Amino acid sequence: MDYKLLLDTAVFAGEILMKNGAETYRVEDTIYRILKKSELKTVQVLVMMTGFVATLDDPSIDSLTVVRRITKRGTNLSVIDRVNMISREFCGDQITLEEAFRRMKNLWKEPQIPRKNLISMMAITGGFAIMFGASIPGALIAAFAGFVSAYVLFVCRRYRIHMFLENILCSVVLAVTIGVIVKYLPGTYDKNLLIISGIMPFVPGAAITNAVFDTLHGDYLSGLARAAEAFVIALGVAVGIGIGMYIV
Amino acid sequence: MENIIEMIWQSTGGLVAVVGFGVVLGVEKRFLIWAGLDGALGWFLYLIVDYFTESMLLATFFGAVLISIGAHVCARIFKTPVTMFLIPANMTLVPGAGMYRIVYYILKSEKEMSSYFFQQTLLAAGMIAIAIFVVNIVLNNFISGVKHAKKIKGR
């Protein structure tokens, strides 16, 4: 067996999983299972939220070790599912190592947001407005504000603006948009409710869920790191809303 | 009766929102509706528990329990990671309103109210965590326990 290629495949899998926001224990488990196929004596994996180390060793070969640092993280659940499927098929001897490597490589993409997300953001904010008990015109206003803030997010991603600043900018724009519309449009709308539904897309729900899952699997370090991430995101949104409400 | 219709209408809004979230988070198309239904059911239970007990925390807990169970069932049926359903559906219960209220009362310089909502927000997040914990442990232990019992019986 080509151990170098095996390690490369495992590292690819781990890096793709981490970049797309998989839980830490899942990354560790996937890399370990792939490396275990080598049937070498020592297989060790250590995954933390910000990077990982994997090593293969045996008396018969020189030891191989790889370190990877992960700096950018997004969330794409279907990519996680696909990596999972490839590694399951590879570990069940349904596909060869070369095939697994090739398919992993195809999944290798930078996390980015496609344009159809602008429409989905409208569905999110409008849906949440109805869910929290707003009227239909209120939901339309929330959907419009969601579209505007999603567009700001889109521009921020294009210019690679830091995540914290990105959250602040989006929520400032959101709060100002809703504030202006509620002020000048005839009719009465609950401004607080609309802003709450508007910030829901930026609230760190994925980070909270992943933090719980990591802690549950005994990965306390990553659990705490994700909780801290959730806190930083929430702080950014809070600062943005504060500024936006102060302006209007 | 009118309340129930209002609750169903609000839950439908939740369904739309969760499906939107699913698209943004890259959930596959065939799973979207299930994640949405999961979230909507969770929010419906939240509203009902909130109506009867008037405790936001209790309502969050039971809503999160229902959502977790639904996500686990869906994950077992479709053989995908639980998070595929859990992350979008859970967005309905994440305390965004609490976060907003903290800032709102800080801006109004009402310190007591803002620290009250700070506490409530942290507790609500904790409730979601406990719910996920409990469901995950109970379901996993139950299934592995049944397997273990069968193994012993087979001997």
GROMACS .gro file of C-alpha atoms in nm, chain A residues 19-20 72-76 109-115 117 154 157-158 160, chain B residues 23-26:
model
   23
   19LYS     CA    1  -1.319   2.379   0.675
   20ASN     CA    2  -1.686   2.293   0.638
   72LYS     CA    3  -1.095   2.970   0.761
   73ARG     CA    4  -1.410   2.792   0.867
   74GLY     CA    5  -1.756   2.793   0.714
   75THR     CA    6  -2.051   2.556   0.733
   76ASN     CA    7  -2.152   2.325   0.451
  109LYS     CA    8  -1.322   2.390  -0.259
  110GLU     CA    9  -1.295   2.717  -0.074
  111PRO     CA   10  -1.601   2.780   0.142
  112GLN     CA   11  -1.808   3.047  -0.031
  113ILE     CA   12  -2.165   3.166  -0.046
  114PRO     CA   13  -2.352   3.125  -0.374
  115ARG     CA   14  -2.597   3.389  -0.494
  117ASN     CA   15  -2.832   3.242  -0.056
  154PHE     CA   16  -2.187   3.887   0.022
  157ARG     CA   17  -1.694   3.785   0.181
  158ARG     CA   18  -1.573   3.906  -0.157
  160ARG     CA   19  -1.228   3.901   0.270
  271VAL     CA   20  -3.008   2.611   0.197
  272VAL     CA   21  -2.754   2.854   0.345
  273LEU     CA   22  -2.585   2.575   0.545
  274GLY     CA   23  -2.572   2.348   0.239
   0.00000   0.00000   0.00000
